[in-house]
XYZ file of C-alpha atoms in Angstrom:
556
model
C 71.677 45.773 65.400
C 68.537 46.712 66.894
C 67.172 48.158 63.170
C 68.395 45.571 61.704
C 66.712 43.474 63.956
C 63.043 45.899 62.994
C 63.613 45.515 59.418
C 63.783 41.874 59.870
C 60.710 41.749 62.238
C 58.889 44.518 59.231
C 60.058 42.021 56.489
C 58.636 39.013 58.291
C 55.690 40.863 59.039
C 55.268 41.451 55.511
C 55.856 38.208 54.306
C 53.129 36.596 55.942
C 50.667 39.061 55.453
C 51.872 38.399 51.158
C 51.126 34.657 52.188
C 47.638 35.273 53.432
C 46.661 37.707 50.862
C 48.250 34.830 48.272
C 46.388 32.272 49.982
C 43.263 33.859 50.028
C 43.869 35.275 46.413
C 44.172 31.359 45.843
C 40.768 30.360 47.283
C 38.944 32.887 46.574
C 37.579 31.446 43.090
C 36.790 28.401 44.225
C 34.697 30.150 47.025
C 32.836 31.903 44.520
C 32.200 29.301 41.995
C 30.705 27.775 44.962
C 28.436 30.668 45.369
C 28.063 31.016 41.659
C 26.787 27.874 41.173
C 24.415 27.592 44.565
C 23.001 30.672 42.764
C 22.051 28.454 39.665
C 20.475 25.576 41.380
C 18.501 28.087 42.739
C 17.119 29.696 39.329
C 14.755 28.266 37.860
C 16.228 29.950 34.491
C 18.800 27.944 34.331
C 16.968 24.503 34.903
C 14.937 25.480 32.311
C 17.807 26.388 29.630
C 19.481 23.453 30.558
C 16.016 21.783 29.610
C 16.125 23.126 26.302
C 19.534 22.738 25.397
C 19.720 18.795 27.107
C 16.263 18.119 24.650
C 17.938 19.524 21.498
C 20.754 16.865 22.415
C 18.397 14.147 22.668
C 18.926 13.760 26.145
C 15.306 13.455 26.889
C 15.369 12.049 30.262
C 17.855 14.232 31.485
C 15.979 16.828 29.432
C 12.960 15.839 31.806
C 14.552 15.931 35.369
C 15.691 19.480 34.340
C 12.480 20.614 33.510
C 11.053 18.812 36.705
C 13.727 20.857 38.755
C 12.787 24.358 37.053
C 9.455 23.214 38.226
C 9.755 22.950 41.096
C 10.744 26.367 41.860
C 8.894 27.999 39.634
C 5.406 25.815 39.796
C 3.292 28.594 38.187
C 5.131 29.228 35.021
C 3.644 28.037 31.906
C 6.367 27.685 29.973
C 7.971 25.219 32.473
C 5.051 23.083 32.024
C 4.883 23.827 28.102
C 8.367 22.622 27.563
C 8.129 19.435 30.156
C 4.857 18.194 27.609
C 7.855 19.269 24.593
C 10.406 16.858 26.269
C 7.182 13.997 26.714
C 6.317 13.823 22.822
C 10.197 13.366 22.862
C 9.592 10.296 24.888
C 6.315 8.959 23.396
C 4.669 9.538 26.884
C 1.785 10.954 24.727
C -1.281 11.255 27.442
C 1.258 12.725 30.278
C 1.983 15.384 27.647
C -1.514 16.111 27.580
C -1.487 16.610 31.260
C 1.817 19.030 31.250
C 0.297 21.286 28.573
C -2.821 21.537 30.281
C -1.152 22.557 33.264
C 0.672 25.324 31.363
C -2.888 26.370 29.881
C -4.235 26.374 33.520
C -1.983 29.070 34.449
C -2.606 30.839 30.998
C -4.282 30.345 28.236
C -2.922 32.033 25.298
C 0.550 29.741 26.059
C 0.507 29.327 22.245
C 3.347 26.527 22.765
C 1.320 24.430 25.329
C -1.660 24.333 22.707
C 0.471 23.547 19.813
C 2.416 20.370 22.328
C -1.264 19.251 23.203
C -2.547 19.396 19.433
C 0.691 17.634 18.642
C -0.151 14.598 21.473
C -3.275 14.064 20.566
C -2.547 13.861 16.832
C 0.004 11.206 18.163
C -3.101 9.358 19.863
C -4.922 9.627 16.679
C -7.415 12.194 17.973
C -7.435 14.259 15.045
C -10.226 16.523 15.033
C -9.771 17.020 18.566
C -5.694 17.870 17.689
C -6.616 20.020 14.625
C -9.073 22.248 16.922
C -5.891 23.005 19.173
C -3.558 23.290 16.834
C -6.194 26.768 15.159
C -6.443 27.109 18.645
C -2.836 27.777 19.384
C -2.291 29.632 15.990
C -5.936 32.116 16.595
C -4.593 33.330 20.392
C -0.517 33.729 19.206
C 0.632 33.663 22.636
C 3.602 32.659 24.142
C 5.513 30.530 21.656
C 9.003 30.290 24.083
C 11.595 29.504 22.553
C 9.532 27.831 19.211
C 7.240 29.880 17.090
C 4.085 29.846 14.710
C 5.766 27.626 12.576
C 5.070 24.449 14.835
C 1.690 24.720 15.288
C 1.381 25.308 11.361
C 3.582 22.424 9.969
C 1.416 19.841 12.568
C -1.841 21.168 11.130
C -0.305 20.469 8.096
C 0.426 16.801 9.106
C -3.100 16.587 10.240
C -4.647 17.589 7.218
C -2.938 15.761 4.912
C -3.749 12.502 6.934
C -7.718 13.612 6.432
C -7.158 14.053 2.659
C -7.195 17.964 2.702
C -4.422 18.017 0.553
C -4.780 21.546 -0.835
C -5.440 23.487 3.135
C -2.495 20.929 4.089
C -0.476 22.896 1.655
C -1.635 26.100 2.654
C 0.011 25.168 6.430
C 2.696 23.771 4.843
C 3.444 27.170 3.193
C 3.109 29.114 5.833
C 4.915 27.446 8.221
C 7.820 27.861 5.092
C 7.298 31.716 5.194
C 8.214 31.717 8.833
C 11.317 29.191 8.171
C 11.987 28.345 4.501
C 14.769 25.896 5.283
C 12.973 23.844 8.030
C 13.897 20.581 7.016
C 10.594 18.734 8.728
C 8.135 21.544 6.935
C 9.343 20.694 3.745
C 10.044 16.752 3.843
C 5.971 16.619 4.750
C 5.318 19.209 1.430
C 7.355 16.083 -0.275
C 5.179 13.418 1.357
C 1.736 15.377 0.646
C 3.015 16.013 -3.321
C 3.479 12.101 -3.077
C -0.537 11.791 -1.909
C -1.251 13.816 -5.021
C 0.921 12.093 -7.466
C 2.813 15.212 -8.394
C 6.160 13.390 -7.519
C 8.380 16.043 -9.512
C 7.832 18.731 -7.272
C 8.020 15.851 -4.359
C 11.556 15.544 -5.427
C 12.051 19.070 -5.397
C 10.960 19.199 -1.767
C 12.846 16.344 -0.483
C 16.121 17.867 -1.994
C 15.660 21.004 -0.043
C 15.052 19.312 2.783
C 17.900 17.195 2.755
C 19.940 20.777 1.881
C 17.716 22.668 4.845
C 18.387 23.565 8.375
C 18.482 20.196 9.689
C 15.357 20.490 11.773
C 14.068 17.504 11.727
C 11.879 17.087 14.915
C 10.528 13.788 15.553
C 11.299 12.243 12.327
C 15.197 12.550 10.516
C 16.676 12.822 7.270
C 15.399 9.503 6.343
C 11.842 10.644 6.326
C 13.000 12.634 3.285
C 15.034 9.700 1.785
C 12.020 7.375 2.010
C 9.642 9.673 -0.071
C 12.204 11.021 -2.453
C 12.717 7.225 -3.122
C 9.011 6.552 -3.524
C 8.859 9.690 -5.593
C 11.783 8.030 -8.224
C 9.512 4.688 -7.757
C 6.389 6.359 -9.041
C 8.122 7.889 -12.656
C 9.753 4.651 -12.951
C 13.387 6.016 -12.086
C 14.363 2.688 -10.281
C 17.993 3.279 -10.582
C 18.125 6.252 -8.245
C 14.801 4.818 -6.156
C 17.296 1.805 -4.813
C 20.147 4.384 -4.637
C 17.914 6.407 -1.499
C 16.803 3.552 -0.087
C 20.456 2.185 0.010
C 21.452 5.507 1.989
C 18.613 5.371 4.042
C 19.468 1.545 5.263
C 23.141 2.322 5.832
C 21.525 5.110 8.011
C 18.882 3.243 9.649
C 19.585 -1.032 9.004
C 15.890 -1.896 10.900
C 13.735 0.101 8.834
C 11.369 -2.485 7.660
C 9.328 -0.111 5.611
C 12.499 0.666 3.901
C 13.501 -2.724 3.128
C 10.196 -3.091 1.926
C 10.370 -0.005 -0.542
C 13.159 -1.617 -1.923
C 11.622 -5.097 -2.408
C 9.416 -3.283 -4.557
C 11.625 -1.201 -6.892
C 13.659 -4.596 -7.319
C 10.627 -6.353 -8.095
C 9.679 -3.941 -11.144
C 13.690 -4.244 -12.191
C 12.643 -8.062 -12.545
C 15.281 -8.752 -9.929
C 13.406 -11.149 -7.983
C 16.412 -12.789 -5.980
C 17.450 -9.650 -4.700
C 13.871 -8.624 -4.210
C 12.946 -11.506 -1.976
C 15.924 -11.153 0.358
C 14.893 -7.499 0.917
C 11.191 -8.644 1.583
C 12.667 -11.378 4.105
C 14.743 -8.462 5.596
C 11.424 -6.594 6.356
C 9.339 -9.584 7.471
C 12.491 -10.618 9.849
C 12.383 -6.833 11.761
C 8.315 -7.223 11.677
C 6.389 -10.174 10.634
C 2.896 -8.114 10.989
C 4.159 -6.003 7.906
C 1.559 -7.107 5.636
C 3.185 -5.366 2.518
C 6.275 -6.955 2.651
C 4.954 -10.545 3.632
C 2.541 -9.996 0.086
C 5.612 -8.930 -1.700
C 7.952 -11.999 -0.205
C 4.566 -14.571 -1.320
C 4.582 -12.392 -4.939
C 8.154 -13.367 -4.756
C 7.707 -17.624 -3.389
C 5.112 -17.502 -6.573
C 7.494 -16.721 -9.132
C 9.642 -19.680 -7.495
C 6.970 -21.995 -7.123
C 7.466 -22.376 -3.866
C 3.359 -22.589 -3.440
C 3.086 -23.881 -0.283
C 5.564 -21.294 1.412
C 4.008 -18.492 -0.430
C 0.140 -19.410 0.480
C 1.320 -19.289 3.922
C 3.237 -15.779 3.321
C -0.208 -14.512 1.987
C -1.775 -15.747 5.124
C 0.307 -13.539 7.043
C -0.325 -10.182 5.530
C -3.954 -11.198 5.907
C -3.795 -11.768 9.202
C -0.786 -8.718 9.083
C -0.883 -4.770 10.324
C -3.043 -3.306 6.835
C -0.484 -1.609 5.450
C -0.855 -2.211 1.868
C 0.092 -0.989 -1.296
C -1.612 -0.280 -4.263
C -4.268 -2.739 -4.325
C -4.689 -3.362 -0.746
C -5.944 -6.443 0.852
C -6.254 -7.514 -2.934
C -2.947 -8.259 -3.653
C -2.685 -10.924 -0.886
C -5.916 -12.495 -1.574
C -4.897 -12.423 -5.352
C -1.385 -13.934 -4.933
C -2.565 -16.381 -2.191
C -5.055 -17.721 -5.682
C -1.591 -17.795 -7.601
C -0.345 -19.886 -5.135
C -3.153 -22.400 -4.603
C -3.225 -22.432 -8.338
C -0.057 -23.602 -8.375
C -0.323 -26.355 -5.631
C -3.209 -27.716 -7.807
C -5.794 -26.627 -5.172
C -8.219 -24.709 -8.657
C -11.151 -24.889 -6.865
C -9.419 -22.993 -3.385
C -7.687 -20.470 -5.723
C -10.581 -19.542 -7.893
C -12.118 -19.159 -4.281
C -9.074 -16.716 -3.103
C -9.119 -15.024 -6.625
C -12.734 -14.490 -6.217
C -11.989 -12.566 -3.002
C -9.520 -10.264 -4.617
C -11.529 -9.419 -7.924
C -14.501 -8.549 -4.828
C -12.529 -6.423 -3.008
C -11.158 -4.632 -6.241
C -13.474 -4.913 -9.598
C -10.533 -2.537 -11.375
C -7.853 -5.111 -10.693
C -6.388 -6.337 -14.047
C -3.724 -8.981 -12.915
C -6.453 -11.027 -10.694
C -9.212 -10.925 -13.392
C -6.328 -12.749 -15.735
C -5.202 -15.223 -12.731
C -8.978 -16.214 -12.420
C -8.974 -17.298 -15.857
C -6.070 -19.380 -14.838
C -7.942 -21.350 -12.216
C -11.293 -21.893 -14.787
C -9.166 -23.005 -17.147
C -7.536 -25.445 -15.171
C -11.176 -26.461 -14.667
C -11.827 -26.147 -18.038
C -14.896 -23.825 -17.728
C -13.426 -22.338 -21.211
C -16.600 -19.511 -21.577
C -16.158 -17.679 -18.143
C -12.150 -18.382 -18.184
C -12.568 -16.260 -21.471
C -14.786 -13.197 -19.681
C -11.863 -13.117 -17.277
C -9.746 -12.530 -19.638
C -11.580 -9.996 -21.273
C -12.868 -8.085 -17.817
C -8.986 -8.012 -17.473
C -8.222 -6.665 -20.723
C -10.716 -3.891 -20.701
C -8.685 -2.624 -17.198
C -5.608 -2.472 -18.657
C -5.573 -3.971 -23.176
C -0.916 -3.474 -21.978
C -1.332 -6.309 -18.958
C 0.617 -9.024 -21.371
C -0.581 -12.121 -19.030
C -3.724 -11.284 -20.044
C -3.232 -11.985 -23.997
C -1.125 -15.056 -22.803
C -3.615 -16.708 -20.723
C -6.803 -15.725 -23.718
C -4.233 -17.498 -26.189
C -3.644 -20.480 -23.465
C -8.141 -21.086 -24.002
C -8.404 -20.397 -27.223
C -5.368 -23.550 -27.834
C -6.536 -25.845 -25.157
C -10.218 -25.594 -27.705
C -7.926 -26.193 -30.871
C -8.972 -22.351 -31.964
C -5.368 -22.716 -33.194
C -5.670 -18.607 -35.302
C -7.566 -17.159 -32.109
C -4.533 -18.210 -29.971
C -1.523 -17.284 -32.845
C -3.443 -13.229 -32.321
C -3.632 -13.442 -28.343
C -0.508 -14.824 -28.127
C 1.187 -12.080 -30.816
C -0.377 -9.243 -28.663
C 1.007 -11.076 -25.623
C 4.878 -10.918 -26.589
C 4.254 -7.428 -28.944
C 3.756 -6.343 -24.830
C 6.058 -8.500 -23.238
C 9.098 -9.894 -25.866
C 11.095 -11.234 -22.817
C 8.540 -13.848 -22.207
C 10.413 -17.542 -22.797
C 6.897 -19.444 -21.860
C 5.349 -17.261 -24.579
C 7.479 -18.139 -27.161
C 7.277 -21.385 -25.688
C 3.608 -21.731 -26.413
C 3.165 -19.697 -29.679
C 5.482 -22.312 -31.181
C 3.252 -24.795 -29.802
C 0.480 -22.738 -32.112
C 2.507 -22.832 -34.982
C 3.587 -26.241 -34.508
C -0.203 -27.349 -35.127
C -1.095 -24.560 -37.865
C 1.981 -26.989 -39.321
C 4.042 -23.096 -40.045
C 7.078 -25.186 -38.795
C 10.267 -22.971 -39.536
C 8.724 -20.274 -37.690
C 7.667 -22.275 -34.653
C 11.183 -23.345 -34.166
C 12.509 -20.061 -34.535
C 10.035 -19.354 -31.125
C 11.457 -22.392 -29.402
C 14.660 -20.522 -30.477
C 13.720 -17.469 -28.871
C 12.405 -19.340 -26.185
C 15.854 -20.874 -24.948
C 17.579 -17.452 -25.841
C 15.861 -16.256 -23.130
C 16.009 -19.067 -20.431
C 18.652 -21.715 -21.275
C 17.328 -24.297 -18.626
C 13.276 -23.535 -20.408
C 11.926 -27.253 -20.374
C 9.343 -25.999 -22.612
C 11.848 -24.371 -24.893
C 13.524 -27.715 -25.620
C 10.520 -29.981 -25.525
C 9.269 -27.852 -28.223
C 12.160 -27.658 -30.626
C 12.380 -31.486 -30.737
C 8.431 -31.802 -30.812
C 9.157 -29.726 -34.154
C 12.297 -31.290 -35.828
C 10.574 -34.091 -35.223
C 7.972 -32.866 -37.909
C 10.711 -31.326 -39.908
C 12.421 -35.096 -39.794
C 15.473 -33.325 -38.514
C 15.800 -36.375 -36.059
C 18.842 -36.046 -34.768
C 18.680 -32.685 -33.908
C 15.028 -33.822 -32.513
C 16.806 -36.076 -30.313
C 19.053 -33.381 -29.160
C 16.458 -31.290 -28.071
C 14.985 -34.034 -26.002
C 17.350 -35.399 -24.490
C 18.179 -31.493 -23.053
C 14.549 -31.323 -21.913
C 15.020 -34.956 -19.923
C 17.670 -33.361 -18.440
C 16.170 -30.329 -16.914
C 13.002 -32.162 -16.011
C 13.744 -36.074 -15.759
C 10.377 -36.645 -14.744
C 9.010 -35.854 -17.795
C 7.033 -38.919 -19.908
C 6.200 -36.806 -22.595
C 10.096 -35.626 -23.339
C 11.049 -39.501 -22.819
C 7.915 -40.147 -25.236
C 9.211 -37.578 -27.625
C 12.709 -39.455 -27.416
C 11.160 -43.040 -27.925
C 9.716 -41.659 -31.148
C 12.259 -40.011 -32.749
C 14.407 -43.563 -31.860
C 11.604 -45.400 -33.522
C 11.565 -43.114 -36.494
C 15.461 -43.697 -36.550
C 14.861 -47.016 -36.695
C 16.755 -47.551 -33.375
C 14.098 -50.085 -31.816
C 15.791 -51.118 -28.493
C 16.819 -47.706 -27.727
C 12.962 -46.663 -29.020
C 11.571 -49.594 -26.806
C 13.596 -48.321 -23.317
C 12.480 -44.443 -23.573
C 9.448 -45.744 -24.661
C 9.067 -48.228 -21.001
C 10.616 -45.138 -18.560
C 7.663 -42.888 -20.121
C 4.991 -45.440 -19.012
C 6.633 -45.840 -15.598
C 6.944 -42.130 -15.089
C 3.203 -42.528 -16.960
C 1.206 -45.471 -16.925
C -1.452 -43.389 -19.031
C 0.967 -41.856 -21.553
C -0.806 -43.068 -24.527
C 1.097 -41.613 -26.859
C 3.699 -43.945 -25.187
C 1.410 -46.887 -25.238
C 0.522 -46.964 -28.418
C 4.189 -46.052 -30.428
C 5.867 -49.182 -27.801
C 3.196 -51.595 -29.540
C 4.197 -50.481 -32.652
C 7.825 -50.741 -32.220
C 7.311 -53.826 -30.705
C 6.290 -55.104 -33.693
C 8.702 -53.606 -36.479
C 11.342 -54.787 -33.798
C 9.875 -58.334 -34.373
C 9.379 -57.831 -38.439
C 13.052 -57.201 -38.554
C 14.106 -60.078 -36.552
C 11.675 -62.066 -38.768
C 13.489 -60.969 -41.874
C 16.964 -61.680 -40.398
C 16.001 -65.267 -39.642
């Protein structure tokens, strides 16, 4: 009994001492994960990978405090300091970067990452010169690049010297940053941009494709950056089909890029899809109102509607706007606001804003032709006439041009002048309803009537609801004593426009010439109330007055 009573006590023994070595089996990890990780707090290592790898997130404030706490056991380290200015540009905090890479240069100088930060930073403060010194700086000592290289400092010198118009050492950089990386994405979306600046926008293409199918390095800019000047690339060799195709996938990407909606205002525009043109101009103006291209572009766009008032006032605001212009610059708003005030009736103000824009830009076609608008309007025929012609020497293909030189030469009854300026106009620009419109007003007088009504024909092919179209065609069946259909024709132009007195004139007359005197005598009394001074009016009621009181003299 008494073994038995041993083996038990043994077994026991045993038992327990299992437990313990099980329970401290059990705790032991936790004990040294504990230790583990005290020992990472306390390198400065790790605060600094986690730095790294928390900024390649986008996790820049957390990014920061990392690179704060790697810091602050390690104060001396340049690199620490280098990548806390890395994790600032992240943030915009542009001057404090400054101050971080020069406290990484303070401890050394050849910290080839610091300098390239600091040229970055002040590029962002537009400091170039300054920048571009630190950025040769950065590549001439080829220090410590930590976990970057070469290629930073190289693609940002780039940047810098394409944005001083040294397009061909911008390309150099460019390259070489590409020999160190050939599928950085960033390198080679700014080679697109730059062969954009030099108008060689087939290679630009090129470019932005491979940097759409790079390494997805994008830096402080994304894949948009390359969908924005592939699209302007398409804009510039007139592919407007694919143009709106990137700049659809860059605003399902990114809905509150103004630029963008912008861009696409414009390639709409040229497609002569002014609806859909406006509302991306409105989209623009409605993320930023300062954007002076789009606000031009939405008062190009209020012009074409008429809406003068709202469109001066557009103009106005890209004046008073951010500068960012297109082709023409300042121009363009000065020369639509004239379109505008034209329209309004305010000549004398428009030949004024007109004025401004032919200033600004001598070589601008479309506002040399607008001023000939406004001094026609004010009939000064001679100089309306050198506008046309200063226009037409800048560009013989601008059609308005021709159509406004054929609109003098008319209103001085220089009936074969006009018939040639008004062929070159639609040889240019066949889709033109107001110019068939008005060459059948030419051929009208030169009394060639069968092919003046085949322009009024063209005319309404082209616009159904053209007032001028209509009013036409029955001015000339009315010659062709086709009355009926002349009656026809008016009564379709009353209808688009009923405040017209000449269409209700038109209608009297062809009801006098029908011999239908009340119904002459009516038309004939809404024309001089729309018109007291119609005289056209005036003088056909007295007349049908008269044969109305001949024939109820006869019937007596």
């Amino acid at each position: 009994m008494q073994c038995i009573k041993k083996l038990a006590t043994v077994v026991s023994i045993l038992s327990f001492l299992l437990v313990v070595k099980a329970t401290e089996a059990a705790e032991s990890p936790i004990i040294l994960s504990q230790n583990i990780l005290q020992e990472k707090l306390k390198d400065p290592n790790y605060w600094s990978n986690l730095c790294y790898l928390q900024q390649q997130a986008g996790q820049y404030e957390a990014a920061l405090a990392a690179c704060e706490q790697a810091i602050s056991l390690k104060t001396r380290n340049p690199l620490y300091w280098a990548d806390h200015a890395g994790v600032l540009l992240k943030l915009k905090k542009y001057p404090e970067a400054i101050v971080s890479a020069d406290r990484a240069l303070q401890f050394d100088k050849k910290t080839s990452l610091a300098l390239s930060y600091k040229c970055m930073a002040l590029n962002a403060l537009n400091r170039n010169e300054d920048a571009l010194d630190i950025c040769n700086q950065a590549l001439k000592v080829d220090g410590n690049w930590g976990k970057e290289s070469p290629r930073l400092a190289w693609v940002h010198r780039g940047v810098i010297l394409t944005q001083q118009d040294e397009y061909a050492q911008a390309m150099i950089a460019f390259d070489r940053s590409l020999l160190l990386e050939p599928k950085d994405s960033l390198t080679l979306a700014y080679k697109c941009y730059l062969f954009n600046k030099i108008e060689q926008h087939e290679q630009a293409i090129a470019s932005c494709n491979q940097a759409l199918a790079g390494n997805g390095n994008w830096g402080d800019k994304s894949q948009t950056f390359a969908l924005a000047n592939r699209a302007m690339a398409y804009t510039k060799i007139n592919e407007f089909t694919v143009a709106i195709a990137d700049y659809d996938k860059l605003l399902t990407l990114d809905a509150n890029d103004y630029q963008a909606w912008a861009g696409q205002g414009l390639v709409l525009q040229k497609l002569n899809r002014y609806a859909e043109a406006r509302t991306s101009y409105e989209r623009s103006v409605a993320i930023n109102p300062k954007y002076s291209l789009a606000q031009v572009g939405r008062c190009a766009m209020l012009n074409r509607s008429k809406q003068y008032e709202e469109a001066v006032k557009a103009c106005d605001a890209a004046i008073a706007g951010d500068g960012m212009w297109h082709d023409f610059g300042a121009a363009q708003a000065w020369n639509e606001r004239g379109v505008g005030l034209i329209g309004a009736g305010k000549y004398e103000d428009g030949l004024a804003s007109v004025n401004r824009a032919v200033g600004m830009r001598t070589d601008y076609a479309e506002a040399w032709s607008n001023r000939s608008v406004a001094l026609w309007h004010l009939q000064q025929y001679p100089e309306a006439m050198a506008s046309t012609e200063k226009a037409i020497a800048l560009n013989a293909g601008f059609a308005p041009a021709w159509f406004n030189r054929g609109r003098i030469w008319s209103k001085q009854q220089q009936y074969r002048n006009a018939l040639i300026a008004y062929s070159k106009s639609l040889a240019i620009q066949p889709n033109n309803y107001e110019g068939w419109a008005n060459y059948s007003v030419v051929l009208w007088h030169l009394q060639q009537y069968p092919a003046a009504l085949a322009s009024t024909d063209r005319a309404i092919a082209l616009n159904m609801n053209a007032y001028e179209g209509w009013y036409n065609r029955g001015l000339v069946l009315t010659s062709m004593a086709r009355h009926q259909d002349a009656l026809k024709a008016y009564n379709r132009a009353i209808k688009i426009n009923p405040q017209s007195a000449e269409a209700m004139t038109g209608k009297g007359l062809v009801l006098a010439k029908m011999q239908r005197y009340p119904q002459a005598i009516a038309a004939l009394q809404v024309a001089l109330k729309l018109n007291p001074n119609q005289s056209l009016a005036k003088a056909t009621l007295k007349v049908v007055m008269q044969e109305q009181g001949k024939e109820k003299g006869s019937q007596e």
